[in-house]
Coordinates of C-alpha atoms in Angstrom, one line a residue:
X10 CA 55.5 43.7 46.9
X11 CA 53.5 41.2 49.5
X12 CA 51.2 43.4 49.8
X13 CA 50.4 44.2 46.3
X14 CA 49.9 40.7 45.7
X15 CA 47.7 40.6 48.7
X16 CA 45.5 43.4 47.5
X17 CA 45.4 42.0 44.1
X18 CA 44.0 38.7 45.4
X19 CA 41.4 40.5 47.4
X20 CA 41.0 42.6 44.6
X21 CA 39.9 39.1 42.3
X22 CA 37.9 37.7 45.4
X23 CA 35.8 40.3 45.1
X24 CA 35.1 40.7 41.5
X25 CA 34.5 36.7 41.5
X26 CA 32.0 37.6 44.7
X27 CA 30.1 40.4 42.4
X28 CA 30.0 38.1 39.3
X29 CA 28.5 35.6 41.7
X30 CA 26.3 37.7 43.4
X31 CA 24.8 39.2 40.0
X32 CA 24.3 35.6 38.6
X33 CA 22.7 34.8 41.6
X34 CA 20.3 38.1 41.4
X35 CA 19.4 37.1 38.2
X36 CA 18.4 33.5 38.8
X37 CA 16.2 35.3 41.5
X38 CA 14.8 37.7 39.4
X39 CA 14.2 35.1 36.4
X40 CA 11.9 33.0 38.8
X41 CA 10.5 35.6 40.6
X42 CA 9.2 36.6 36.8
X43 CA 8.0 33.2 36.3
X44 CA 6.5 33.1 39.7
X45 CA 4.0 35.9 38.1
X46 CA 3.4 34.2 34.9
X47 CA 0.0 34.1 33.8
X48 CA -1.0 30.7 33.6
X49 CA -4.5 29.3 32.2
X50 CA -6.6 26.4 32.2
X51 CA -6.1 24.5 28.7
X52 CA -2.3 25.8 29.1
X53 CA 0.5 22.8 27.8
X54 CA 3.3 23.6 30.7
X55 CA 6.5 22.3 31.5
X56 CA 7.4 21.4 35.3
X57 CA 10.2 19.5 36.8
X58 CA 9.2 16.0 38.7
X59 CA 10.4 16.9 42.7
X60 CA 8.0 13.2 43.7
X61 CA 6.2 10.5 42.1
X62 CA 3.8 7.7 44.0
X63 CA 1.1 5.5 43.2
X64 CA -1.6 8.2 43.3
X65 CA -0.1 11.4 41.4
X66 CA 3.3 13.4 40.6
X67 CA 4.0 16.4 41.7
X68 CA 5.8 19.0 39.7
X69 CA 7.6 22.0 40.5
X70 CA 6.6 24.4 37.9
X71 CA 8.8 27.5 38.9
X72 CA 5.3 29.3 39.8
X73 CA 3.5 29.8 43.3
X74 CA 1.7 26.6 43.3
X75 CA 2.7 23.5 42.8
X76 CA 1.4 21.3 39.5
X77 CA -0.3 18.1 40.5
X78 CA -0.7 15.2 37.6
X79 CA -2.9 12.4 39.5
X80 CA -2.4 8.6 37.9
X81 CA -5.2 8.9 36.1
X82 CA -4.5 11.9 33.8
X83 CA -0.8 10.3 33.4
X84 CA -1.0 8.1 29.9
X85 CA -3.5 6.4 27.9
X86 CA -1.9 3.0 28.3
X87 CA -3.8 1.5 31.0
X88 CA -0.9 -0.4 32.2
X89 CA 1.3 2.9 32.6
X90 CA 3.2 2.9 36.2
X91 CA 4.3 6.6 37.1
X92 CA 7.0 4.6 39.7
X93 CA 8.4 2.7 37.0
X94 CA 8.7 5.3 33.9
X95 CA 8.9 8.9 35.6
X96 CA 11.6 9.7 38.2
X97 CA 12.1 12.7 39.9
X98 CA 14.4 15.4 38.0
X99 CA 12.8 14.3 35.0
X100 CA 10.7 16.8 32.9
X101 CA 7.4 16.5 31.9
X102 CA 4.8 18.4 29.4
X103 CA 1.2 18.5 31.0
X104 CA -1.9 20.3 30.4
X105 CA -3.6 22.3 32.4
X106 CA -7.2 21.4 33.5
X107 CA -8.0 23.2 36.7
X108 CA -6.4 26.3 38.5
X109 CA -6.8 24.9 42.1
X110 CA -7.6 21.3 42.9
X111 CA -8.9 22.7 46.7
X112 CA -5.5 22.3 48.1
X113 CA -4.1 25.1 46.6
X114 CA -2.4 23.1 43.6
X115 CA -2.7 23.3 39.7
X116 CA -4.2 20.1 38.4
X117 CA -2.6 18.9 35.2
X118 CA -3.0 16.1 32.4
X119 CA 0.3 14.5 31.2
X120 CA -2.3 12.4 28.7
X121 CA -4.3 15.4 27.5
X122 CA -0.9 17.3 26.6
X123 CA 0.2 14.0 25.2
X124 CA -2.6 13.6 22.9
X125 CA -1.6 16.8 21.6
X126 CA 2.1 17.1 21.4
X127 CA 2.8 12.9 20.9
X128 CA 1.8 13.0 17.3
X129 CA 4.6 15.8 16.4
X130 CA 7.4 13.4 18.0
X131 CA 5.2 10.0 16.0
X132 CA 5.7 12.3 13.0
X133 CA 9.3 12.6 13.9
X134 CA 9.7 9.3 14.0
X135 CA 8.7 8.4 10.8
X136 CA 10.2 10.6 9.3
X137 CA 13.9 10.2 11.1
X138 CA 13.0 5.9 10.6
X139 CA 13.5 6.1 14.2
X140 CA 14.0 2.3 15.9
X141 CA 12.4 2.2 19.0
X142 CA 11.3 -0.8 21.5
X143 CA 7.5 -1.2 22.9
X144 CA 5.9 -3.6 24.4
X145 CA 2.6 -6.0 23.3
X146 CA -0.2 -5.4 25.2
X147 CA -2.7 -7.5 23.3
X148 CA -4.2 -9.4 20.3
X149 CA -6.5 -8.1 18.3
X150 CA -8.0 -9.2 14.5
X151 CA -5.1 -9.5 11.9
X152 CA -2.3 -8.2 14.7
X153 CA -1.7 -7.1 18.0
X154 CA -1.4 -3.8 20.0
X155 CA 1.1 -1.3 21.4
X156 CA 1.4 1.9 23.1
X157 CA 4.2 4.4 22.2
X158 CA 4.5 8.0 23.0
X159 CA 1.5 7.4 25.3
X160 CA -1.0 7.1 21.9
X161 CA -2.4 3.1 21.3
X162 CA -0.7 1.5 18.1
X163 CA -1.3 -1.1 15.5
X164 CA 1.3 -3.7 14.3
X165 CA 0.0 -5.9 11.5
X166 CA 0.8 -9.2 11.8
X167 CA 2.3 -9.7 9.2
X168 CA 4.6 -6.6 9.9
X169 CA 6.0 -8.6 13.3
X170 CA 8.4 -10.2 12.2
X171 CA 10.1 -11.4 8.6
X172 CA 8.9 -14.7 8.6
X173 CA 5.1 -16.0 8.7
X174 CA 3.0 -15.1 12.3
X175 CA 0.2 -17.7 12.3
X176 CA -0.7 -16.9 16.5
X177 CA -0.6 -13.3 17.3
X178 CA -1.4 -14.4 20.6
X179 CA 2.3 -16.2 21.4
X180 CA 3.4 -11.9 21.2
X181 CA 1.0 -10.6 23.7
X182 CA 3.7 -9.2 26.4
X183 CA 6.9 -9.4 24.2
X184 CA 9.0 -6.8 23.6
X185 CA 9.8 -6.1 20.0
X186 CA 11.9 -3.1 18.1
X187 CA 10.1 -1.6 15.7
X188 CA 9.7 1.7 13.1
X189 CA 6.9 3.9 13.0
X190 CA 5.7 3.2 9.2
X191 CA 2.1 5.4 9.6
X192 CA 0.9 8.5 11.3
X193 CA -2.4 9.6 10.7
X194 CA -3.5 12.4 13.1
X195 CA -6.7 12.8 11.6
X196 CA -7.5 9.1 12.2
X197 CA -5.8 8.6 15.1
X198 CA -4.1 5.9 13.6
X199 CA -0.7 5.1 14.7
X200 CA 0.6 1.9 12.1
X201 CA 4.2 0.2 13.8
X202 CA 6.4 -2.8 11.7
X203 CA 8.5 -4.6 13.8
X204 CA 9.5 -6.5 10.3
X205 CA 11.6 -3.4 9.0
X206 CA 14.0 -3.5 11.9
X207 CA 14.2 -7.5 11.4
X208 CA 15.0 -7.3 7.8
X209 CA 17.6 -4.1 8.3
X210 CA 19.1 -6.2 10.8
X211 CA 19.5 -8.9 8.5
X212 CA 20.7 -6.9 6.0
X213 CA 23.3 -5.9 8.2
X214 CA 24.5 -9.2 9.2
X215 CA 24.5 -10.2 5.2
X216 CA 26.8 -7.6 4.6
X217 CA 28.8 -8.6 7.2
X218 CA 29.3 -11.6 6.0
X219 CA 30.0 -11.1 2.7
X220 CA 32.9 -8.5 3.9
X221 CA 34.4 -11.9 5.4
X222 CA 34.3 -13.8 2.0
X223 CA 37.7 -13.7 0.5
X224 CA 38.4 -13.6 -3.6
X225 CA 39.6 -16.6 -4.5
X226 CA 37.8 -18.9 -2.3
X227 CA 36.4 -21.9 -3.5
X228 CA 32.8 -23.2 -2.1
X229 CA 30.2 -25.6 -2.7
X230 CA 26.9 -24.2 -3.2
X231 CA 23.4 -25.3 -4.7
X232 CA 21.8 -24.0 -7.8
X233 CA 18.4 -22.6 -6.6
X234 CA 17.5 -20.3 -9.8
X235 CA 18.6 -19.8 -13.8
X236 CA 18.1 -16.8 -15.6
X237 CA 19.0 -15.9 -19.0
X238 CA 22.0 -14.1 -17.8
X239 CA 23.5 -16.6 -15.4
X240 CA 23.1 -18.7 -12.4
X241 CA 22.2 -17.8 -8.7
X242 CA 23.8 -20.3 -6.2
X243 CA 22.6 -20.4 -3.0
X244 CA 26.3 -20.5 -0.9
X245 CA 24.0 -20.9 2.4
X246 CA 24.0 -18.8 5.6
X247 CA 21.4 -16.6 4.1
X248 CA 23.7 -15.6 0.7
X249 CA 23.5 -16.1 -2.7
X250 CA 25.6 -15.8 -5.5
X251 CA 25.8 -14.8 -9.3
X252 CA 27.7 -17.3 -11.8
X253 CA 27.6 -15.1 -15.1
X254 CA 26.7 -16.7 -17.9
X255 CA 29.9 -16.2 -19.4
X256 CA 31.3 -17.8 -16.4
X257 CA 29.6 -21.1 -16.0
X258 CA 31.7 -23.2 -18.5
X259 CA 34.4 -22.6 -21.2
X260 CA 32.3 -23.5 -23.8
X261 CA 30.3 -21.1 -25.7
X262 CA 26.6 -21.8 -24.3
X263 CA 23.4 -19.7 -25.1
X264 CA 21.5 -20.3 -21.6
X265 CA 22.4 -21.9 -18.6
X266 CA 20.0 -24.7 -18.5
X267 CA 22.4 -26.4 -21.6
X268 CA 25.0 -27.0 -18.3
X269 CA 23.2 -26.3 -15.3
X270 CA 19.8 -27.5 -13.6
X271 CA 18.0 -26.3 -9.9
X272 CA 18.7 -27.9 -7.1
X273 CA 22.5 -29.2 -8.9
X274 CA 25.2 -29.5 -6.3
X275 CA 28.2 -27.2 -8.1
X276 CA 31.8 -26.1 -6.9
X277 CA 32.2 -22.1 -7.5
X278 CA 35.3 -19.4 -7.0
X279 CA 34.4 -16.5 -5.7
X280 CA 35.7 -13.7 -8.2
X281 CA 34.6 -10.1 -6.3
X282 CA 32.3 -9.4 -3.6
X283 CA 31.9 -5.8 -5.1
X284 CA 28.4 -3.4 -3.9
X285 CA 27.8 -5.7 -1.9
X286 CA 27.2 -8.5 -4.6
X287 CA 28.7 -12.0 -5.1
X288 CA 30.5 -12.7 -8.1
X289 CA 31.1 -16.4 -8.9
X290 CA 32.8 -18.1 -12.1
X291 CA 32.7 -21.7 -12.2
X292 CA 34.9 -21.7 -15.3
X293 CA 37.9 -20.1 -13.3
X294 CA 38.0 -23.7 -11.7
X295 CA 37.9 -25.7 -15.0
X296 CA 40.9 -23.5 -16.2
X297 CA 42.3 -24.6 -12.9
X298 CA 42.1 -28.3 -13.8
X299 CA 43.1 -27.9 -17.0
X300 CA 46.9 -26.5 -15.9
X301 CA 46.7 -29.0 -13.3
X302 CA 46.7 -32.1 -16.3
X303 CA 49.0 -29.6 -18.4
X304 CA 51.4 -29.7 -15.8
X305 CA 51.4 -33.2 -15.1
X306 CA 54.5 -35.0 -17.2
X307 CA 53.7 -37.8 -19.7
X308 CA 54.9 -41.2 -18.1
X309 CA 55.8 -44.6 -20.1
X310 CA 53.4 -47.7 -19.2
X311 CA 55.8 -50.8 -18.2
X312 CA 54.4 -54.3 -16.6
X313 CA 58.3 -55.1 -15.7
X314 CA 58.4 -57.8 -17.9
X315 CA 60.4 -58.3 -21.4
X316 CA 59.1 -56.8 -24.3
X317 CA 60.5 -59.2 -26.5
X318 CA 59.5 -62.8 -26.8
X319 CA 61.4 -65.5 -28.6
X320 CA 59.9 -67.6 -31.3
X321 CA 60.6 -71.0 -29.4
X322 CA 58.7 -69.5 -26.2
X323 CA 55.7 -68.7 -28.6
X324 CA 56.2 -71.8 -29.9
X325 CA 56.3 -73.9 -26.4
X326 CA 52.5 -72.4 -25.7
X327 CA 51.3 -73.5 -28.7
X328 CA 52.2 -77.5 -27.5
X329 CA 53.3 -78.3 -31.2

């Protein structure tokens, strides 16, 4: 028996050992195939990063030469540092521009394959409403300027931010989220709005809020706009509410300008915060008030003195 379990254990050893040893054959015979590729100048070719410096990065690209991307042919962003943004293990798309650099390398362009393949992954982004963050890298006429995906891009100013940009200048070197809102790869126009992010985020934080807001509770609020239908009352904190018109008083009214004005201090319930929405009634608290005084029992005035006075007292004051 021991040694039928010894010569089934062997027995697994070395099918494990041939499993191994036929992955490993084809690994071999999977680069040696790439190894033999044929590769050409104007060729977009993938290579893994193996070192980076100041001057270039160097890419293995499976083949019999090494690829060679010098800091110049790395980005069109003149501020681009490969030590900072590419580390090794990471892959990189480049183009081929010359078969031997005299050194026995293949000299490649990250920017030239980037002008090519960026504007698929822009397009992507617009599409997708992707959020992503990017630096300002300068001021120019009626905004400032970016780079993203390696390809120069234009943010309007007034598509920085949700409230007014007077000085572009103040953003030169701030880092900003923003959406990709136009790709034109005819143009060569790349459009980015930091403002959509800014008012999603907003949005977010609104709703937020509202979730808190319990039915029931009463606030104080200012009336900042009438409409034929109702009231809006600004509760602060960014949110405003509806009073309908059927619940601004318990009177019949026809408009709410016969009990309300803009800019009038008011006390409202919060009814629902349904869709998102604020419902307010402002009769719900005058029905409030009104069992409040119902409830309340009648009580007899009394001074604590006599209610009846005799004729010779009334008599007395009159010094007869």
């Amino acid at each position: 028996m021991e040694m039928e379990g010894k010569e089934s254990v062997t027995a697994q050893n070395a099918e494990a050992a041939q499993t191994g040893t036929t992955e490993t054959m084809k690994d071999y015979e999977r680069e040696l195939e790439a190894s033999f590729r044929k590769i050409d100048e104007g060729d977009i070719i993938k290579g893994t990063v193996i070192d980076v410096n100041e001057e270039e990065v160097i890419l293995d690209l499976k083949y019999y030469a090494q690829g060679i991307i010098k800091a110049e042919n790395l980005s069109n962003d003149p501020d681009f540092l490969a030590s900072g943004q590419i580390s090794v293990g990471d892959e990189v798309e480049a183009t081929v521009i010359k078969m031997d650099d005299g050194e026995g390398n293949i000299e490649l362009s990250k920017k030239e394959a980037n002008d090519v393949l960026a504007w698929g992954r822009l397009q992507n982004m617009l599409e997708q409403e992707t959020v992503v963050k990017v630096r300002v890298k300068e001021s120019v006429k009626s905004g400032v300027v970016a780079f993203l995906e390696g390809m120069r891009a234009f943010i309007p100013a007034s598509q920085l931010s949700t409230d007014y940009v007077e000085d572009v200048d103040s953003w030169v070197g701030k880092e900003i989220e923003v959406k990709v809102i136009t790709v034109d790869q005819e143009k060569k126009k790349v459009v980015l709005s930091g403002k959509a992010v800014a008012r999603e985020k907003e949005a977010e934080e609104r709703r937020h809020r509202i979730s808190m807001m319990a039915p029931g509770t009463v606030l104080e609020g200012v009336v900042e706009s009438l409409m034929p239908y109702g009231a809006f009352v600004n509760l602060g904190n960014g949110i405003s509410g509806l009073v309908h018109i059927s619940q601004i008083s318990q009177r019949r009214i026809k408009k709410p300008s016969e009990v309300l004005k803009e800019g009038q201090k008011v006390k409202v319930k919060i009814l629902n915060t349904n869709d998102n929405k604020v419902s307010l009634s402002m009769k719900a608290l005058e029905e409030v008030m009104e069992d409040v005084e119902e409830d309340r029992e009648p009580q007899e005035y009394t001074s604590g003195e006599s209610v009846s006075t005799s004729l010779g007292d009334l008599l007395s004051k009159l010094n007869l």
